[in-house]
Coordinates of C-alpha atoms in Angstrom, one line a residue:
X996 CA -19.2 37.6 31.5
X997 CA -16.8 36.2 33.9
X998 CA -18.9 33.7 35.7
X999 CA -20.0 32.5 31.6
X1000 CA -16.6 31.9 31.1
X1001 CA -15.9 30.2 34.1
X1002 CA -19.0 27.9 33.7
X1003 CA -17.8 27.2 30.0
X1004 CA -14.4 26.3 31.5
X1005 CA -15.8 24.1 34.0
X1006 CA -17.7 22.0 31.5
X1007 CA -15.3 21.6 29.5
X1008 CA -12.7 20.5 32.3
X1009 CA -15.4 18.0 33.1
X1010 CA -16.1 16.7 29.7
X1011 CA -12.0 16.0 29.4
X1012 CA -12.5 14.4 32.9
X1013 CA -15.1 12.1 32.4
X1014 CA -13.6 10.9 29.0
X1015 CA -10.4 10.1 30.8
X1016 CA -12.4 8.3 33.7
X1017 CA -14.3 6.3 30.9
X1018 CA -11.4 5.4 29.1
X1019 CA -9.7 4.0 32.3
X1020 CA -12.7 1.6 32.9
X1021 CA -13.2 0.2 29.4
X1022 CA -9.5 -0.3 28.8
X1023 CA -9.4 1.4 25.5
X1024 CA -6.0 2.0 23.7
X1025 CA -4.0 5.2 24.3
X1026 CA -5.3 8.4 23.0
X1027 CA -4.1 11.9 22.6
X1028 CA -5.0 15.0 25.1
X1029 CA -6.8 17.2 24.9
X1030 CA -9.9 15.5 22.9
X1031 CA -11.4 18.3 21.5
X1032 CA -15.5 18.7 21.5
X1033 CA -17.2 18.0 18.4
X1034 CA -13.6 17.9 16.1
X1035 CA -12.0 15.2 18.5
X1036 CA -8.1 15.2 17.0
X1037 CA -9.1 16.4 13.2
X1038 CA -7.2 19.8 13.7
X1039 CA -4.0 17.5 14.5
X1040 CA -4.3 15.8 10.6
X1041 CA -1.6 17.1 8.7
X1042 CA -0.4 15.7 4.8
X1043 CA 1.0 13.2 4.2
X1044 CA -1.1 11.4 6.9
X1045 CA 1.3 8.1 7.5
X1046 CA 4.2 10.8 8.5
X1047 CA 1.9 12.4 10.6
X1048 CA 0.5 9.3 12.1
X1049 CA 3.9 7.7 12.7
X1050 CA 5.3 10.6 14.2
X1051 CA 2.5 10.6 16.6
X1052 CA 2.8 6.9 17.4
X1053 CA 6.8 7.0 17.9
X1054 CA 5.8 9.5 20.9
X1055 CA 2.5 7.6 22.3
X1056 CA 2.6 4.0 21.4
X1057 CA 1.7 2.0 18.0
X1058 CA -2.1 1.2 19.0
X1059 CA -3.5 4.5 19.3
X1060 CA -7.6 5.2 19.7
X1061 CA -8.5 8.9 18.2
X1062 CA -11.2 10.6 17.4
X1063 CA -12.1 12.3 13.9
X1064 CA -15.3 14.0 14.7
X1065 CA -18.1 11.7 16.1
X1066 CA -16.0 8.8 14.7
X1067 CA -13.6 6.4 16.5
X1068 CA -10.4 5.8 14.6
X1069 CA -7.8 3.1 15.4
X1070 CA -4.4 3.9 13.9
X1071 CA -2.3 0.9 14.5
X1072 CA 1.5 1.0 13.5
X1073 CA 2.7 -2.1 14.8
X1074 CA 3.6 -5.8 13.3
X1075 CA 1.8 -7.1 16.0
X1076 CA -1.1 -5.4 16.5
X1077 CA -1.6 -5.4 12.7
X1078 CA -1.6 -9.7 12.7
X1079 CA -4.2 -9.4 15.3
X1080 CA -6.4 -7.1 13.2
X1081 CA -5.8 -9.7 10.0
X1082 CA -6.1 -12.9 11.6
X1083 CA -8.3 -13.5 14.9
X1084 CA -10.2 -10.7 14.2
X1085 CA -10.1 -10.7 10.5
X1086 CA -13.7 -10.8 10.1
X1087 CA -15.0 -8.3 12.6
X1088 CA -12.6 -5.8 10.3
X1089 CA -13.5 -7.2 7.2
X1090 CA -15.7 -4.0 6.7
X1091 CA -15.9 -0.8 5.4
X1092 CA -16.4 2.3 6.8
X1093 CA -19.7 4.6 5.0
X1094 CA -17.5 7.5 3.6
X1095 CA -18.6 9.9 0.9
X1096 CA -16.0 8.5 -1.6
X1097 CA -17.8 4.7 -1.1
X1098 CA -21.4 6.1 -1.7
X1099 CA -20.8 7.9 -5.0
X1100 CA -17.8 6.8 -6.3
X1101 CA -17.7 3.1 -5.0
X1102 CA -21.5 2.8 -6.5
X1103 CA -23.4 3.3 -3.3
X1104 CA -21.1 0.6 -1.4
X1105 CA -21.7 -2.0 -4.2
X1106 CA -18.3 -1.9 -5.7
X1107 CA -15.9 -5.0 -4.2
X1108 CA -13.4 -1.8 -2.7
X1109 CA -16.2 -0.4 -0.6
X1110 CA -19.1 -3.1 -0.1
X1111 CA -19.7 -4.6 3.4
X1112 CA -18.6 -8.3 4.3
X1113 CA -21.1 -10.3 3.1
X1114 CA -22.7 -12.4 0.4
X1115 CA -22.5 -9.7 -2.2
X1116 CA -18.6 -8.9 -1.4
X1117 CA -17.7 -12.6 -1.1
X1118 CA -19.1 -12.8 -4.6
X1119 CA -17.4 -10.6 -6.1
X1120 CA -14.3 -11.4 -4.6
X1121 CA -15.3 -15.2 -5.9
X1122 CA -15.3 -13.6 -9.3
X1123 CA -12.0 -11.1 -8.7
X1124 CA -10.0 -14.3 -8.1
X1125 CA -11.6 -17.0 -10.4
X1126 CA -12.4 -14.9 -13.3
X1127 CA -10.1 -12.1 -13.2
X1128 CA -7.0 -12.3 -11.5
X1129 CA -6.4 -16.4 -11.4
X1130 CA -3.2 -17.3 -12.6
X1131 CA -5.2 -19.1 -16.1
X1132 CA -6.5 -15.9 -16.8
X1133 CA -3.4 -13.5 -16.2
X1134 CA -1.1 -16.5 -18.3
X1135 CA -4.0 -15.9 -21.2
X1136 CA -2.9 -12.2 -21.2
X1137 CA 0.7 -12.3 -20.8
X1138 CA 1.5 -11.8 -24.6
X1139 CA -0.2 -8.3 -24.2
X1140 CA 2.0 -7.5 -21.5
X1141 CA 5.2 -8.8 -23.1
X1142 CA 4.0 -6.7 -26.4
X1143 CA 3.7 -3.6 -24.1
X1144 CA 6.8 -4.1 -23.1
X1145 CA 8.5 -4.5 -26.4
X1146 CA 6.8 -1.7 -27.3
X1147 CA 8.0 0.5 -24.4
X1148 CA 11.6 -0.6 -25.1
X1149 CA 11.0 0.6 -28.6
X1150 CA 9.4 4.3 -27.7
X1151 CA 12.8 4.7 -25.5
X1152 CA 15.1 3.8 -28.5
X1153 CA 13.5 6.4 -30.3
X1154 CA 13.4 8.9 -27.5
X1155 CA 16.7 8.3 -25.9
X1156 CA 18.9 11.0 -27.4
X1157 CA 17.5 13.5 -24.8
X1158 CA 16.1 13.4 -21.4
X1159 CA 13.2 11.2 -21.0
X1160 CA 10.2 11.8 -18.5
X1161 CA 9.4 8.7 -17.0
X1162 CA 6.0 9.3 -15.3
X1163 CA 4.9 9.9 -18.5
X1164 CA 6.2 6.7 -20.3
X1165 CA 4.9 4.6 -17.0
X1166 CA 1.5 6.1 -17.0
X1167 CA 1.1 5.7 -21.1
X1168 CA 2.3 2.4 -21.0
X1169 CA 0.1 0.6 -17.9
X1170 CA -3.0 2.4 -19.3
X1171 CA -2.2 0.8 -23.0
X1172 CA -1.6 -2.5 -21.0
X1173 CA -4.7 -2.2 -18.8
X1174 CA -6.9 -1.0 -21.3
X1175 CA -5.9 -4.1 -23.9
X1176 CA -6.7 -6.3 -21.2
X1177 CA -9.8 -5.0 -20.4
X1178 CA -11.3 -4.1 -23.7
X1179 CA -9.0 -4.9 -26.4
X1180 CA -8.2 -1.1 -27.1
X1181 CA -4.8 0.8 -27.1
X1182 CA -4.8 4.6 -26.3
X1183 CA -1.1 5.7 -26.9
X1184 CA 1.3 5.2 -29.9
X1185 CA -2.1 4.4 -32.3
X1186 CA -4.6 6.6 -33.9
X1187 CA -4.7 10.2 -32.6
X1188 CA -8.7 9.7 -31.8
X1189 CA -7.9 7.0 -29.4
X1190 CA -5.1 8.7 -27.9
X1191 CA -7.5 11.7 -27.1
X1192 CA -9.6 9.3 -25.6
X1193 CA -7.0 7.8 -23.8
X1194 CA -6.0 11.2 -22.5
X1195 CA -9.8 11.8 -21.2
X1196 CA -9.7 8.7 -19.1
X1197 CA -6.3 9.8 -17.9
X1198 CA -7.9 13.1 -16.2
X1199 CA -10.6 11.1 -15.0
X1200 CA -7.6 8.8 -13.0
X1201 CA -5.8 12.3 -11.9
X1202 CA -9.5 13.6 -10.7
X1203 CA -10.7 10.4 -8.7
X1204 CA -7.1 10.4 -6.8
X1205 CA -7.7 14.7 -6.3
X1206 CA -11.1 14.4 -5.0
X1207 CA -10.8 10.7 -3.1
X1208 CA -7.4 12.0 -1.2
X1209 CA -9.5 15.4 -0.3
X1210 CA -10.4 15.7 3.3
X1211 CA -14.2 15.4 4.1
X1212 CA -15.0 16.9 7.0
X1213 CA -18.9 15.7 6.3
X1214 CA -17.4 11.9 7.1
X1215 CA -16.7 12.8 10.2
X1216 CA -18.8 15.8 11.4
X1217 CA -22.2 15.1 10.0
X1218 CA -23.3 18.7 10.3
X1219 CA -20.5 19.9 8.0
X1220 CA -22.5 18.0 4.9
X1221 CA -24.6 21.2 4.9
X1222 CA -21.7 23.7 5.5
X1223 CA -19.3 24.1 2.6
X1224 CA -19.2 20.1 1.8
X1225 CA -21.8 20.1 -0.9
X1226 CA -19.2 21.6 -3.3
X1227 CA -17.2 18.1 -3.1
X1228 CA -20.2 16.3 -3.3
X1229 CA -21.3 17.5 -6.7
X1230 CA -17.9 17.0 -8.0
X1231 CA -17.7 13.7 -7.0
X1232 CA -21.1 13.1 -8.6
X1233 CA -20.3 14.7 -11.9
X1234 CA -16.7 12.6 -11.6
X1235 CA -19.1 9.4 -11.4
X1236 CA -21.3 10.1 -14.4
X1237 CA -17.7 10.9 -16.6
X1238 CA -16.8 7.3 -15.3
X1239 CA -19.9 5.7 -15.8
X1240 CA -20.5 6.5 -19.5
X1241 CA -16.9 6.2 -20.4
X1242 CA -17.4 1.9 -19.5
X1243 CA -20.8 1.8 -20.5
X1244 CA -19.7 2.6 -24.0
X1245 CA -17.0 0.1 -23.6
X1246 CA -19.4 -2.3 -23.0
X1247 CA -21.6 -1.4 -25.8
X1248 CA -18.8 -1.6 -28.1
X1249 CA -18.2 -5.1 -27.0
X1250 CA -21.9 -6.2 -27.2
X1251 CA -21.4 -5.5 -31.0
X1252 CA -19.0 -8.0 -31.2
X1253 CA -21.2 -10.4 -29.7
X1254 CA -21.3 -12.6 -32.6
X1255 CA -17.7 -14.1 -32.0
X1256 CA -17.6 -17.2 -30.4
X1257 CA -16.3 -16.4 -27.2
X1258 CA -16.0 -19.7 -25.9
X1259 CA -13.3 -20.3 -28.8
X1260 CA -11.6 -17.3 -28.8
X1261 CA -8.3 -16.8 -27.5
X1262 CA -7.2 -14.0 -24.7
X1263 CA -10.6 -12.9 -23.7
X1264 CA -11.1 -9.6 -22.4
X1265 CA -12.2 -9.1 -19.2
X1266 CA -15.3 -7.1 -20.4
X1267 CA -15.8 -10.3 -22.6
X1268 CA -15.4 -12.5 -19.5
X1269 CA -18.1 -10.6 -17.6
X1270 CA -20.7 -10.5 -20.3
X1271 CA -20.4 -13.7 -20.6
X1272 CA -21.2 -14.1 -17.1
X1273 CA -24.0 -11.5 -17.7
X1274 CA -25.8 -14.1 -20.2
X1275 CA -25.9 -16.9 -17.4
X1276 CA -27.5 -14.4 -14.4
X1277 CA -28.4 -10.5 -16.0
X1278 CA -30.2 -9.9 -12.8
X1279 CA -27.2 -9.9 -10.9
X1280 CA -24.4 -9.6 -13.7
X1281 CA -25.7 -5.9 -14.2
X1282 CA -23.9 -3.1 -16.3
X1283 CA -23.3 -1.6 -13.1
X1284 CA -21.9 -4.4 -11.8
X1285 CA -19.3 -4.8 -15.0
X1286 CA -18.9 -1.1 -14.7
X1287 CA -17.6 -1.1 -11.2
X1288 CA -15.3 -4.2 -12.0
X1289 CA -13.6 -2.6 -14.8
X1290 CA -13.3 0.9 -13.7
X1291 CA -11.7 -0.4 -10.3
X1292 CA -9.3 -2.6 -12.0
X1293 CA -8.4 0.2 -14.6
X1294 CA -8.3 2.8 -11.9
X1295 CA -6.3 1.0 -9.2
X1296 CA -4.1 -1.1 -11.6
X1297 CA -2.8 2.1 -13.4
X1298 CA -1.6 4.6 -10.9
X1299 CA -0.4 2.2 -8.6
X1300 CA 1.9 -0.2 -10.5
X1301 CA 3.2 3.2 -12.7
X1302 CA 3.7 4.9 -9.5
X1303 CA 5.8 2.1 -8.0
X1304 CA 8.0 1.4 -11.6
X1305 CA 8.6 5.0 -11.3
X1306 CA 10.1 4.8 -7.6
X1307 CA 12.0 1.8 -8.6
X1308 CA 13.9 3.1 -11.6
X1309 CA 14.4 6.4 -9.3
X1310 CA 16.2 4.1 -6.3
X1311 CA 18.2 2.4 -8.9
X1312 CA 19.2 5.8 -10.4
X1313 CA 20.9 6.4 -7.2
X1314 CA 22.3 3.3 -6.6
X1315 CA 23.9 2.1 -9.9
X1316 CA 25.7 -0.8 -8.4
X1317 CA 22.1 -2.2 -8.3
X1318 CA 21.7 -1.8 -11.7
X1319 CA 25.1 -3.9 -12.3
X1320 CA 24.7 -6.6 -10.3
X1321 CA 20.7 -7.0 -11.7
X1322 CA 22.3 -6.8 -15.3
X1323 CA 24.7 -9.4 -14.3
X1324 CA 21.6 -11.7 -13.4
X1325 CA 19.6 -11.0 -16.7
X1326 CA 23.0 -11.5 -18.7
X1327 CA 23.6 -14.8 -17.1
X1328 CA 20.5 -16.8 -16.9
X1329 CA 18.4 -15.3 -19.8
X1330 CA 21.4 -14.4 -22.3
X1331 CA 21.6 -11.6 -24.6
X1332 CA 19.8 -13.3 -27.6
X1333 CA 15.9 -12.5 -26.2
X1334 CA 13.9 -10.3 -24.1
X1335 CA 13.4 -10.8 -20.6
X1336 CA 9.6 -12.4 -19.9
X1337 CA 7.4 -13.3 -17.3
X1338 CA 8.3 -16.9 -17.0
X1339 CA 12.1 -16.0 -16.5
X1340 CA 11.1 -14.1 -13.0
X1341 CA 11.4 -17.3 -11.1
X1342 CA 15.2 -17.4 -12.2
X1343 CA 16.0 -13.8 -11.3
X1344 CA 15.3 -13.4 -7.7
X1345 CA 17.2 -10.1 -7.7
X1346 CA 14.8 -8.5 -9.8
X1347 CA 12.0 -9.2 -7.6
X1348 CA 14.2 -8.3 -4.4
X1349 CA 14.5 -4.7 -6.2
X1350 CA 10.6 -4.3 -6.3
X1351 CA 9.9 -5.6 -3.0
X1352 CA 12.5 -3.6 -1.3
X1353 CA 10.8 -0.5 -3.4
X1354 CA 7.5 -1.7 -2.0
X1355 CA 9.1 -1.3 1.6
X1356 CA 10.1 1.9 1.5
X1357 CA 7.4 3.5 -1.4
X1358 CA 4.1 1.4 -0.4
X1359 CA 1.8 2.4 -3.2
X1360 CA -0.8 2.6 -0.3
X1361 CA 1.3 3.9 2.5
X1362 CA -2.3 4.0 5.1
X1363 CA -4.1 0.8 4.3
X1364 CA -7.7 1.1 3.1
X1365 CA -9.8 2.0 6.0
X1366 CA -11.7 -1.2 7.6
X1367 CA -14.2 -0.9 10.7
X1368 CA -14.9 -3.0 13.1
X1369 CA -18.6 -4.9 13.0
X1370 CA -18.6 -6.0 16.8
X1371 CA -16.1 -5.1 19.8
X1372 CA -12.9 -7.2 20.0
X1373 CA -9.6 -6.7 21.3
X1374 CA -6.3 -5.3 20.0
X1375 CA -3.0 -5.4 21.7
X1376 CA -4.3 -6.5 24.7
X1377 CA -7.2 -2.8 24.4
X1378 CA -11.0 -3.2 24.4
X1379 CA -11.5 -1.9 20.5
X1380 CA -15.7 -0.9 20.4
X1381 CA -17.8 -1.9 17.6
X1382 CA -18.0 0.5 14.6
X1383 CA -14.2 1.7 15.0
X1384 CA -12.8 2.6 11.9
X1385 CA -9.1 0.9 11.3
X1386 CA -6.4 2.7 9.5
X1387 CA -2.8 0.1 9.4
X1388 CA 0.1 2.6 9.0
X1389 CA 2.1 0.4 6.8
X1390 CA 4.6 2.8 5.7
X1391 CA 5.5 2.8 9.6
X1392 CA 5.7 -0.7 9.8
X1393 CA 7.9 -1.1 6.8
X1394 CA 10.7 1.6 8.3
X1395 CA 10.2 0.3 11.6
X1396 CA 14.0 -0.1 12.5
X1397 CA 12.8 -3.0 15.2
X1398 CA 11.8 -4.9 12.1
X1399 CA 14.3 -3.8 9.3
X1400 CA 18.3 -3.3 9.5
X1401 CA 18.7 0.3 8.5
X1402 CA 15.6 1.0 7.2
X1403 CA 16.2 4.1 5.4
X1404 CA 18.3 2.2 3.4
X1405 CA 17.9 1.1 0.1
X1406 CA 19.0 -2.4 0.2
X1407 CA 17.4 -5.1 -2.4
X1408 CA 19.5 -7.9 -1.0
X1409 CA 17.2 -8.3 2.8
X1410 CA 14.9 -10.0 0.7
X1411 CA 17.5 -12.7 0.0
X1412 CA 17.9 -13.2 3.7
X1413 CA 15.8 -14.1 6.6
X1414 CA 14.9 -10.6 7.1
X1415 CA 12.4 -11.0 4.2
X1416 CA 10.2 -13.6 5.6
X1417 CA 7.0 -12.5 6.4
X1418 CA 6.8 -13.0 10.1
X1419 CA 4.6 -11.1 11.9
X1420 CA 3.3 -8.7 8.7
X1421 CA 6.0 -7.2 8.6
X1422 CA 6.1 -6.5 4.8
X1423 CA 2.1 -6.3 3.7
X1424 CA 2.0 -3.9 0.7
X1425 CA -1.2 -5.4 -0.5
X1426 CA -2.6 -5.5 2.6
X1427 CA -3.7 -8.6 3.9
X1428 CA -6.7 -10.8 5.3
X1429 CA -9.8 -10.9 3.6
X1430 CA -9.9 -7.4 2.3
X1431 CA -6.1 -7.9 0.6
X1432 CA -6.0 -6.9 -2.7
X1433 CA -6.6 -9.2 -5.2
X1434 CA -4.4 -7.9 -8.2
X1435 CA -1.6 -8.6 -6.2
X1436 CA -0.1 -11.0 -8.7
X1437 CA -0.7 -9.0 -11.7
X1438 CA 0.7 -6.2 -10.2
X1439 CA 3.9 -8.0 -9.3
X1440 CA 4.1 -9.5 -12.9
X1441 CA 3.9 -5.9 -14.8
X1442 CA 6.4 -4.2 -12.5
X1443 CA 8.8 -7.1 -12.5
X1444 CA 8.6 -7.1 -16.5
X1445 CA 9.4 -3.8 -16.7
X1446 CA 11.8 -3.1 -14.7
X1447 CA 13.5 -6.5 -15.6
X1448 CA 13.3 -4.9 -19.5
X1449 CA 14.7 -1.6 -18.8
X1450 CA 17.4 -3.0 -16.6
X1451 CA 18.2 -5.7 -19.5
X1452 CA 18.0 -3.1 -22.5
X1453 CA 19.5 0.4 -21.0
X1454 CA 22.7 1.8 -19.4
X1455 CA 21.4 4.3 -16.9
X1456 CA 22.7 8.1 -16.0
X1457 CA 21.1 10.8 -13.8
X1458 CA 20.3 14.4 -15.3
X1459 CA 23.3 15.9 -13.8
X1460 CA 25.5 15.1 -10.7
X1461 CA 22.5 15.8 -7.9
X1462 CA 20.6 12.4 -6.7
X1463 CA 17.4 12.0 -7.9
X1464 CA 15.1 13.9 -5.9
X1465 CA 12.8 11.5 -3.2
X1466 CA 10.3 13.5 -1.8
X1467 CA 6.6 12.2 -1.8
X1468 CA 4.0 13.9 -3.4
X1469 CA 0.6 14.3 -2.1
X1470 CA -2.1 11.5 -3.0
X1471 CA -3.9 8.4 -2.3
X1472 CA -1.0 6.2 -4.1
X1473 CA 2.2 8.6 -2.9
X1474 CA 3.1 9.5 -6.4
X1475 CA 6.8 11.0 -6.5
X1476 CA 6.5 14.7 -5.9
X1477 CA 9.1 15.5 -9.0
X1478 CA 8.3 13.7 -12.0
X1479 CA 11.6 11.4 -12.9
X1480 CA 13.4 12.7 -15.8
X1481 CA 16.3 10.7 -16.7
X1482 CA 18.8 9.9 -19.5
X1483 CA 19.2 5.9 -20.9
X1484 CA 21.5 4.9 -23.3
X1485 CA 21.2 1.4 -25.0
X1486 CA 23.0 -1.9 -24.6
X1487 CA 24.9 -2.8 -27.5
X1488 CA 22.6 -5.8 -28.3
X1489 CA 19.2 -3.7 -27.5
X1490 CA 18.3 -3.0 -31.4
X1491 CA 18.7 -7.0 -32.1
X1492 CA 16.3 -7.8 -29.0
X1493 CA 13.4 -5.3 -30.4
X1494 CA 14.0 -6.2 -34.2
X1495 CA 10.8 -8.2 -35.8

């Protein structure tokens, strides 16, 4: 037994020495010692991962090559290295790793978020850019966003006699807004039948975030797929069936309205636009492609914009002087005789500063969606092998004291100064490069309008003397740990602003 123990120790020492020697010869990035057999560095991963990686990078360097089981993972926490990844190496890192979530929830890696870089992805991106998120298409649908903003203010007017749960307000408003743009339906504030349908989809969104954020050892240790990981796979398959059925029903409902001349109809919904494309090329624009498009748009657009709005209002409640400054800007440029609208935002730079500062401190995706290298490349002078998964810790970059003065302080004014310039990728809440979020324009329009209306129409109070709790919860989109509950008091002109 003693000899067996010594033999095992010698084998382990030999393995670690050989790994260290190979690393020196191949100029790989620094790693953490020891790298355990089989599991690599999986034992070090604690949620939230962006904080864990930030702490490790602060100690060991901003470019690290870790091992998640058999998978190499490049963790980048610096401006210069992220710039290299998204400029000279942009095409190399334009792929996605093959993870279970992409196989099942990403329709076998065919959705725009999970598909590999190539002709299929380029076509999906073209559709997104031209047919879904173009300035022309967003302008066509801005009346819907204005109407939902007005309805939100009316709702708050009716509920402001007592504290309001703003997590609920924002999620219901954003879901209404996105569904009206996608299918013409409005779930909350209308009929009970539609509201029940909306609640069912809300549950699907929550379930999606839960299973997608669950650590799946099978992604990194293939053998684990047969030991205890089948439960997660079954949950994903069941969830995807529900999501597909939900959107297939929306598509069928739109088909029943096919007699309308869509070309002559203003404000076509996004499903209508995609069904028109289906007529031109039915073999490519299948129902599965349309479902995937709408599903990505709705799940991503609803949760992220609602979360950002909640973080922004939480920060404002803890910094009332910022609210006063923003109200003054709105009163001076918009006046007190009409509501703020999207076209005002070019004259309201401080509102955009508030939203940008919120996204700096609380980015909706603190770790950018994983990329994967399609061939060998060099980052920061280090050799990066083909097939390496890339994780950009934008949360760490957004709070780097070498890039931002007093980074833990909420200071919208920093985006009025030279500090706000996108020098070296210091600020990229929607990612960068070819795989950046195509919905950035829509997201900024929605959140800026929401925050502008709330500031224009109400004065604000916290519940009690304590500051709003700013702890982060767990999840893909970094939600608040505690839902925001606050008091709002209509400003003198608000009643006239929302009257018909």
